[in-house]
CSV table of C-alpha atoms in Angstrom, one decimal:
chain,number,residue,atom,x,y,z
A,1,MET,CA,-8.3,141.9,-35.0
A,2,ARG,CA,-11.5,140.0,-35.3
A,3,VAL,CA,-14.7,141.9,-35.7
A,4,PHE,CA,-18.3,140.4,-35.4
A,5,ILE,CA,-21.2,142.5,-36.8
A,6,THR,CA,-24.9,141.4,-36.5
A,7,GLY,CA,-26.8,143.1,-39.2
A,8,GLY,CA,-23.6,143.7,-41.0
A,9,ALA,CA,-25.3,143.8,-44.5
A,10,GLY,CA,-27.5,146.6,-43.4
A,11,PHE,CA,-26.9,150.3,-44.0
A,12,ILE,CA,-24.8,151.1,-41.0
A,13,GLY,CA,-23.5,147.5,-40.8
A,14,CYS,CA,-22.0,147.4,-44.3
A,15,ASN,CA,-20.4,150.9,-43.9
A,16,LEU,CA,-18.9,149.7,-40.6
A,17,ALA,CA,-17.7,146.4,-42.1
A,18,ASP,CA,-16.1,148.3,-45.2
A,19,GLU,CA,-14.2,150.5,-42.8
A,20,HIS,CA,-12.9,147.6,-40.7
A,21,LEU,CA,-12.0,145.6,-43.8
A,22,ARG,CA,-10.2,148.7,-45.2
A,23,GLN,CA,-8.2,148.8,-42.0
A,24,GLY,CA,-7.1,145.2,-42.5
A,25,HIS,CA,-9.2,143.6,-39.8
A,26,ASP,CA,-11.0,140.3,-40.1
A,27,VAL,CA,-14.7,140.8,-40.3
A,28,LEU,CA,-17.6,138.3,-39.9
A,29,ILE,CA,-21.1,139.5,-40.7
A,30,PHE,CA,-24.1,137.6,-39.3
A,31,ASP,CA,-27.2,138.5,-41.1
A,32,ASN,CA,-30.5,137.0,-42.2
A,33,LEU,CA,-30.5,139.2,-45.3
A,34,SER,CA,-34.3,140.0,-44.8
A,35,ARG,CA,-33.9,143.8,-45.1
A,36,ARG,CA,-34.3,145.1,-48.6
A,37,GLY,CA,-31.0,145.9,-50.1
A,38,SER,CA,-29.0,143.7,-47.8
A,39,GLU,CA,-28.0,141.2,-50.5
A,40,ARG,CA,-26.8,144.0,-52.7
A,41,ASN,CA,-24.8,145.6,-49.8
A,42,LEU,CA,-23.2,142.2,-49.1
A,43,ALA,CA,-22.2,141.8,-52.8
A,44,TRP,CA,-20.8,145.3,-52.7
A,45,LEU,CA,-18.6,144.3,-49.7
A,46,ARG,CA,-17.5,141.1,-51.5
A,47,GLN,CA,-16.6,143.1,-54.7
A,48,ARG,CA,-14.4,145.4,-52.6
A,49,HIS,CA,-12.8,142.9,-50.2
A,50,GLY,CA,-13.3,139.5,-51.7
A,51,GLU,CA,-12.7,136.5,-49.5
A,52,ARG,CA,-11.4,138.5,-46.7
A,53,LEU,CA,-15.0,139.0,-45.7
A,54,ASP,CA,-16.6,136.2,-43.7
A,55,PHE,CA,-20.5,135.7,-43.7
A,56,ALA,CA,-22.7,133.6,-41.8
A,57,ARG,CA,-26.5,133.7,-42.7
A,58,GLY,CA,-28.5,133.6,-39.5
A,59,ASP,CA,-31.1,135.3,-37.3
A,60,VAL,CA,-30.4,136.7,-34.0
A,61,ARG,CA,-33.5,135.0,-32.6
A,62,ASP,CA,-31.7,131.7,-33.2
A,63,PHE,CA,-29.4,131.5,-30.2
A,64,ALA,CA,-27.7,128.2,-31.3
A,65,ALA,CA,-26.8,129.6,-34.8
A,66,LEU,CA,-25.6,132.9,-33.2
A,67,ARG,CA,-23.5,131.2,-30.6
A,68,ALA,CA,-21.9,128.9,-33.1
A,69,ALA,CA,-21.1,131.7,-35.5
A,70,LEU,CA,-19.4,134.0,-32.9
A,71,PRO,CA,-15.6,133.4,-32.9
A,72,PRO,CA,-14.2,133.1,-29.3
A,73,ASP,CA,-11.3,135.4,-30.3
A,74,THR,CA,-13.8,138.3,-31.3
A,75,ALA,CA,-12.1,141.7,-30.1
A,76,ARG,CA,-15.2,143.8,-31.2
A,77,ALA,CA,-18.9,142.8,-31.5
A,78,TYR,CA,-21.4,145.2,-32.9
A,79,HIS,CA,-25.1,144.4,-32.5
A,80,LEU,CA,-26.8,146.3,-35.2
A,81,ALA,CA,-29.4,143.7,-36.4
A,82,GLY,CA,-33.0,144.6,-35.5
A,83,GLN,CA,-36.5,145.5,-36.6
A,84,VAL,CA,-36.1,149.2,-37.2
A,85,ALA,CA,-39.6,150.8,-37.8
A,86,VAL,CA,-42.2,152.1,-35.3
A,87,THR,CA,-45.0,151.4,-37.7
A,88,THR,CA,-44.0,147.8,-38.2
A,89,SER,CA,-43.8,147.3,-34.5
A,90,VAL,CA,-47.3,148.6,-34.2
A,91,GLU,CA,-48.6,146.1,-36.8
A,92,ASP,CA,-46.7,143.1,-35.5
A,93,PRO,CA,-45.5,143.7,-31.8
A,94,ARG,CA,-44.6,140.0,-31.1
A,95,GLU,CA,-42.1,139.8,-34.1
A,96,ASP,CA,-40.7,143.2,-33.0
A,97,PHE,CA,-40.2,142.0,-29.5
A,98,THR,CA,-38.5,138.7,-30.5
A,99,ILE,CA,-36.2,140.4,-33.0
A,100,ASN,CA,-35.2,143.4,-30.8
A,101,ALA,CA,-35.5,142.3,-27.2
A,102,LEU,CA,-34.9,138.5,-27.4
A,103,GLY,CA,-32.4,139.0,-30.2
A,104,THR,CA,-30.3,141.5,-28.1
A,105,PHE,CA,-30.4,139.0,-25.1
A,106,ASN,CA,-29.2,136.3,-27.3
A,107,VAL,CA,-26.2,138.3,-28.5
A,108,LEU,CA,-25.3,139.2,-24.9
A,109,GLU,CA,-25.5,135.6,-23.9
A,110,ALA,CA,-23.4,134.5,-26.9
A,111,VAL,CA,-20.7,137.1,-26.1
A,112,ARG,CA,-20.9,136.2,-22.4
A,113,GLU,CA,-20.3,132.4,-23.2
A,114,ARG,CA,-18.0,132.7,-26.2
A,115,ALA,CA,-16.1,135.9,-26.3
A,116,PRO,CA,-16.3,137.6,-22.7
A,117,GLY,CA,-13.3,139.7,-23.5
A,118,ALA,CA,-14.9,141.4,-26.6
A,119,VAL,CA,-16.1,145.0,-26.5
A,120,LEU,CA,-19.7,145.0,-27.4
A,121,LEU,CA,-21.5,148.1,-28.8
A,122,TYR,CA,-25.3,148.1,-29.1
A,123,ALA,CA,-27.0,150.5,-31.6
A,124,SER,CA,-29.9,151.8,-29.4
A,125,THR,CA,-32.2,154.7,-30.3
A,126,ASN,CA,-33.5,158.0,-29.0
A,127,LYS,CA,-37.0,156.4,-29.1
A,128,VAL,CA,-36.2,155.0,-25.6
A,129,TYR,CA,-37.1,158.6,-24.3
A,130,GLY,CA,-40.6,158.4,-25.7
A,131,GLY,CA,-42.6,161.4,-26.5
A,132,MET,CA,-41.2,163.6,-23.8
A,133,GLU,CA,-44.5,165.5,-23.4
A,134,GLU,CA,-43.2,167.2,-20.3
A,135,VAL,CA,-40.3,168.9,-22.1
A,136,GLY,CA,-41.3,172.4,-23.2
A,137,ILE,CA,-41.6,172.9,-27.0
A,138,VAL,CA,-41.9,176.2,-28.9
A,139,GLU,CA,-43.5,176.3,-32.4
A,140,GLU,CA,-41.7,178.7,-34.9
A,141,PRO,CA,-42.8,179.4,-38.5
A,142,LEU,CA,-40.7,176.5,-39.9
A,143,ARG,CA,-39.7,174.3,-36.9
A,144,TYR,CA,-40.3,173.4,-33.3
A,145,ARG,CA,-37.5,173.9,-30.7
A,146,TYR,CA,-36.9,173.2,-27.1
A,147,ARG,CA,-38.0,175.9,-24.7
A,148,ASP,CA,-35.2,175.4,-22.3
A,149,ARG,CA,-32.9,172.6,-23.6
A,150,PRO,CA,-30.3,174.5,-25.7
A,151,HIS,CA,-28.0,171.5,-25.6
A,152,GLY,CA,-30.6,169.0,-26.4
A,153,ILE,CA,-31.7,165.8,-24.5
A,154,GLY,CA,-29.0,164.2,-22.3
A,155,GLU,CA,-28.6,160.7,-21.1
A,156,ALA,CA,-30.2,161.5,-17.8
A,157,GLN,CA,-33.5,162.1,-19.5
A,158,PRO,CA,-36.1,159.6,-17.9
A,159,LEU,CA,-36.8,156.6,-20.1
A,160,ASP,CA,-40.3,156.3,-21.4
A,161,PHE,CA,-40.7,153.6,-23.9
A,162,HIS,CA,-43.4,154.5,-26.3
A,163,SER,CA,-44.5,152.2,-29.0
A,164,PRO,CA,-43.7,148.5,-29.2
A,165,TYR,CA,-40.5,149.5,-31.0
A,166,GLY,CA,-39.5,151.9,-28.2
A,167,CYS,CA,-40.1,149.0,-25.6
A,168,SER,CA,-38.2,146.4,-27.4
A,169,LYS,CA,-35.1,148.6,-28.1
A,170,GLY,CA,-35.3,149.9,-24.6
A,171,ALA,CA,-35.3,146.4,-23.2
A,172,GLY,CA,-32.2,145.6,-25.2
A,173,ASP,CA,-30.8,148.9,-24.2
A,174,GLN,CA,-31.1,148.1,-20.4
A,175,TYR,CA,-30.0,144.6,-20.8
A,176,VAL,CA,-26.8,145.7,-22.6
A,177,ARG,CA,-26.0,148.2,-19.9
A,178,ASP,CA,-26.8,145.8,-17.0
A,179,TYR,CA,-24.5,143.0,-18.5
A,180,ALA,CA,-21.6,145.3,-17.9
A,181,ARG,CA,-22.7,145.7,-14.2
A,182,ILE,CA,-23.6,142.0,-13.5
A,183,TYR,CA,-21.3,140.1,-15.7
A,184,GLY,CA,-18.5,142.5,-16.3
A,185,LEU,CA,-19.0,142.7,-20.0
A,186,ARG,CA,-17.4,145.6,-21.8
A,187,THR,CA,-20.6,146.9,-23.4
A,188,VAL,CA,-21.5,150.3,-24.6
A,189,VAL,CA,-25.0,151.7,-25.5
A,190,MET,CA,-25.2,154.1,-28.3
A,191,ARG,CA,-28.6,155.9,-28.4
A,192,GLN,CA,-28.5,157.0,-32.0
A,193,SER,CA,-30.3,159.7,-33.8
A,194,CYS,CA,-31.1,159.9,-37.4
A,195,ILE,CA,-28.1,158.4,-39.2
A,196,TYR,CA,-27.8,158.9,-43.0
A,197,GLY,CA,-25.3,158.2,-45.8
A,198,PRO,CA,-24.5,156.0,-48.8
A,199,ARG,CA,-25.8,152.4,-49.0
A,200,GLN,CA,-29.0,153.6,-47.1
A,201,LEU,CA,-32.1,152.3,-49.0
A,202,GLY,CA,-34.4,154.3,-47.0
A,203,VAL,CA,-38.1,153.6,-47.0
A,204,GLU,CA,-41.1,155.6,-45.7
A,205,ASP,CA,-41.1,154.2,-42.2
A,206,GLN,CA,-37.3,154.2,-41.6
A,207,GLY,CA,-34.4,156.0,-43.1
A,208,TRP,CA,-36.3,159.2,-43.8
A,209,VAL,CA,-33.3,161.3,-45.0
A,210,ALA,CA,-32.4,158.8,-47.7
A,211,HIS,CA,-36.0,158.0,-48.4
A,212,PHE,CA,-36.8,161.6,-49.3
A,213,CYS,CA,-33.5,162.0,-51.4
A,214,ILE,CA,-34.4,158.7,-53.4
A,215,ALA,CA,-38.0,159.8,-53.9
A,216,ALA,CA,-37.0,163.3,-54.9
A,217,SER,CA,-34.4,162.0,-57.3
A,218,LEU,CA,-36.7,159.4,-59.0
A,219,GLY,CA,-39.8,161.5,-58.9
A,220,ARG,CA,-41.8,159.3,-56.5
A,221,PRO,CA,-44.4,160.6,-54.1
A,222,ILE,CA,-43.3,161.9,-50.7
A,223,ARG,CA,-45.6,161.8,-47.6
A,224,ILE,CA,-45.1,163.7,-44.5
A,225,TYR,CA,-46.4,162.5,-41.1
A,226,GLY,CA,-47.3,165.5,-39.0
A,227,ASP,CA,-46.8,169.0,-40.1
A,228,GLY,CA,-43.2,168.8,-41.5
A,229,LYS,CA,-41.9,171.2,-38.7
A,230,GLN,CA,-40.7,168.4,-36.4
A,231,VAL,CA,-36.9,168.6,-35.9
A,232,ARG,CA,-34.2,166.0,-35.7
A,233,ASP,CA,-30.5,166.1,-35.3
A,234,VAL,CA,-28.9,164.1,-38.1
A,235,LEU,CA,-25.5,162.4,-38.3
A,236,TRP,CA,-23.4,161.3,-41.3
A,237,VAL,CA,-22.7,157.5,-41.0
A,238,GLY,CA,-18.9,158.0,-41.1
A,239,ASP,CA,-19.3,160.2,-38.0
A,240,LEU,CA,-21.2,157.4,-36.2
A,241,ILE,CA,-18.4,154.9,-37.0
A,242,ALA,CA,-16.0,157.5,-35.6
A,243,ALA,CA,-18.0,157.5,-32.4
A,244,TYR,CA,-17.8,153.7,-32.2
A,245,GLU,CA,-14.0,153.9,-32.8
A,246,ALA,CA,-13.7,156.5,-30.0
A,247,ALA,CA,-15.7,154.4,-27.5
A,248,VAL,CA,-13.5,151.4,-28.1
A,249,ALA,CA,-10.3,153.5,-27.8
A,250,ARG,CA,-11.5,154.7,-24.5
A,251,ILE,CA,-13.3,151.5,-23.3
A,252,ASP,CA,-12.0,151.8,-19.8
A,253,VAL,CA,-14.2,154.9,-19.5
A,254,ALA,CA,-16.9,153.8,-21.8
A,255,ALA,CA,-17.7,150.3,-20.5
A,256,GLY,CA,-21.1,150.2,-19.0
A,257,GLN,CA,-22.0,153.7,-20.3
A,258,VAL,CA,-24.7,155.1,-22.4
A,259,TYR,CA,-24.0,157.8,-24.9
A,260,ASN,CA,-26.5,160.0,-27.0
A,261,ILE,CA,-24.9,160.0,-30.4
A,262,GLY,CA,-26.3,162.3,-33.0
A,263,GLY,CA,-25.6,165.6,-34.8
A,264,GLY,CA,-26.4,167.5,-31.7
A,265,PRO,CA,-27.7,171.0,-31.7
A,266,GLY,CA,-25.4,172.0,-34.6
A,267,GLU,CA,-26.7,169.6,-37.1
A,268,THR,CA,-30.5,169.7,-37.2
A,269,MET,CA,-33.2,170.3,-39.7
A,270,ALA,CA,-37.0,170.3,-39.7
A,271,VAL,CA,-38.2,167.1,-41.5
A,272,TRP,CA,-39.8,168.9,-44.4
A,273,LYS,CA,-40.0,172.7,-43.8
A,274,GLU,CA,-36.3,173.0,-43.9
A,275,PHE,CA,-35.2,169.8,-45.6
A,276,GLY,CA,-37.8,170.2,-48.5
A,277,PRO,CA,-36.2,173.4,-49.8
A,278,MET,CA,-32.7,171.8,-49.7
A,279,LEU,CA,-34.1,168.9,-51.8
A,280,GLN,CA,-35.8,171.2,-54.2
A,281,GLU,CA,-32.6,173.2,-54.9
A,282,LEU,CA,-30.7,169.9,-55.4
A,283,ALA,CA,-33.5,168.6,-57.7
A,284,GLY,CA,-34.0,171.9,-59.6
A,285,ARG,CA,-37.8,171.6,-59.3
A,286,GLU,CA,-40.6,171.9,-56.8
A,287,LEU,CA,-41.6,168.8,-55.0
A,288,ALA,CA,-45.1,167.8,-54.2
A,289,VAL,CA,-45.8,166.2,-50.9
A,290,ALA,CA,-48.9,164.8,-49.1
A,291,TYR,CA,-49.5,165.0,-45.4
A,292,ALA,CA,-50.9,162.4,-43.0
A,293,ASP,CA,-51.6,162.2,-39.2
A,294,TRP,CA,-48.8,162.0,-36.6
A,295,ARG,CA,-47.4,158.5,-35.9
A,296,PRO,CA,-47.3,156.9,-32.4
A,297,GLY,CA,-44.3,158.2,-30.2
A,298,ASP,CA,-43.3,160.8,-32.9
A,299,GLN,CA,-41.5,163.6,-31.2
A,300,ARG,CA,-42.1,167.3,-32.1
A,301,VAL,CA,-38.3,167.8,-31.5
A,302,TYR,CA,-35.5,165.3,-30.8
A,303,VAL,CA,-31.9,166.7,-30.5
A,304,SER,CA,-29.2,164.8,-28.8
A,305,ASP,CA,-27.1,166.5,-26.1
A,306,ILE,CA,-23.8,165.1,-27.2
A,307,ARG,CA,-21.6,166.7,-24.6
A,308,LYS,CA,-21.0,163.4,-22.7
A,309,ALA,CA,-19.5,161.8,-25.9
A,310,ALA,CA,-17.4,165.0,-26.4
A,311,ARG,CA,-16.2,165.0,-22.9
A,312,GLU,CA,-15.6,161.3,-22.3
A,313,LEU,CA,-14.8,160.1,-25.8
A,314,GLY,CA,-13.3,163.2,-27.5
A,315,TRP,CA,-15.9,162.8,-30.2
A,316,ARG,CA,-17.8,165.4,-32.3
A,317,PRO,CA,-19.5,165.3,-35.6
A,318,GLN,CA,-17.4,166.5,-38.5
A,319,VAL,CA,-19.7,166.4,-41.5
A,320,SER,CA,-22.3,169.2,-41.7
A,321,VAL,CA,-25.9,168.8,-42.8
A,322,GLY,CA,-25.4,170.8,-45.9
A,323,GLU,CA,-22.3,168.7,-46.9
A,324,GLY,CA,-23.7,165.4,-45.9
A,325,ILE,CA,-26.9,165.9,-47.9
A,326,GLU,CA,-25.1,166.8,-51.0
A,327,ARG,CA,-22.9,163.7,-50.7
A,328,LEU,CA,-26.0,161.6,-50.2
A,329,TRP,CA,-27.7,163.2,-53.2
A,330,ARG,CA,-24.7,162.6,-55.4
A,331,TRP,CA,-24.6,158.9,-54.3
A,332,VAL,CA,-28.3,158.4,-54.9
A,333,GLY,CA,-28.0,159.9,-58.4
A,334,ALA,CA,-25.1,157.6,-59.2
A,335,ASN,CA,-26.8,154.5,-58.0
A,336,GLY,CA,-30.4,154.6,-59.4
A,337,GLU,CA,-30.3,150.9,-60.2
A,338,LEU,CA,-30.4,150.1,-56.4
A,339,PHE,CA,-33.7,151.6,-56.0
A,340,SER,CA,-35.6,149.8,-58.8
């Protein structure tokens, strides 16, 4: 089977590529290598799989290059390339738009023209739901929680794009869904929560779980935006890949659908009030933090309602928060050279 992955040298992409290569599939990565760590991830894949990995250096904003790189016999296409930070989108909304909105449109057109039989999965985001100010929130000593959403936020939650990043990813999200309706492409939208795991070179404005682990391990400063009580559901990257596999396995049901994919109510933590003590125990020392104002569109709580994915795809997370954080901590400790 031939697999095409935009952004395949990124954190999720390289883990996904590694899994497909391990299964014996042919993988072609399309990536401009602009993200920090992407060249090292590509080298890691080549070390593990050699010439079995194909690579095309290119940018999703370049339709001609993208179209030329996409093999007509592609069975699965994963669109993971993108601008990934809210803060960056606020600083440069035009670039954010061209990468996320135009780039996703280009991927859709390339698949429609070159490989219309492929299954196309799009990595969307919970940010398409915006701040959800109308959803009742209760403040507790260590965390916020939903007043009356015990299962979290479902796919029927109204879209409310907030921040340029939310707008650009939301535009891509809706284009991907509509190309299933209008052109019959077998597309699936995955509205992902906080994904974490090995090969994640997290930074302050994106990949916060890995960023905090790296900072705590190396003695670097940690800054919390907001009060640290904000809650997120978190998902181990291997469980995300399993969700992708489940969607493809049931593509007759999943085509044209949207799924909220995250840890769900069972795998949540407060960004610092609960995560901080876990890190301090792993580090064996107290960790100092600084606080700053809330960022645009930052939700007090976001927890995915993952019941639709469970019902239609037979998928549920398998790795607990505690187990996943310990795995990530060990990986960071064994790979300090990657963070210099």
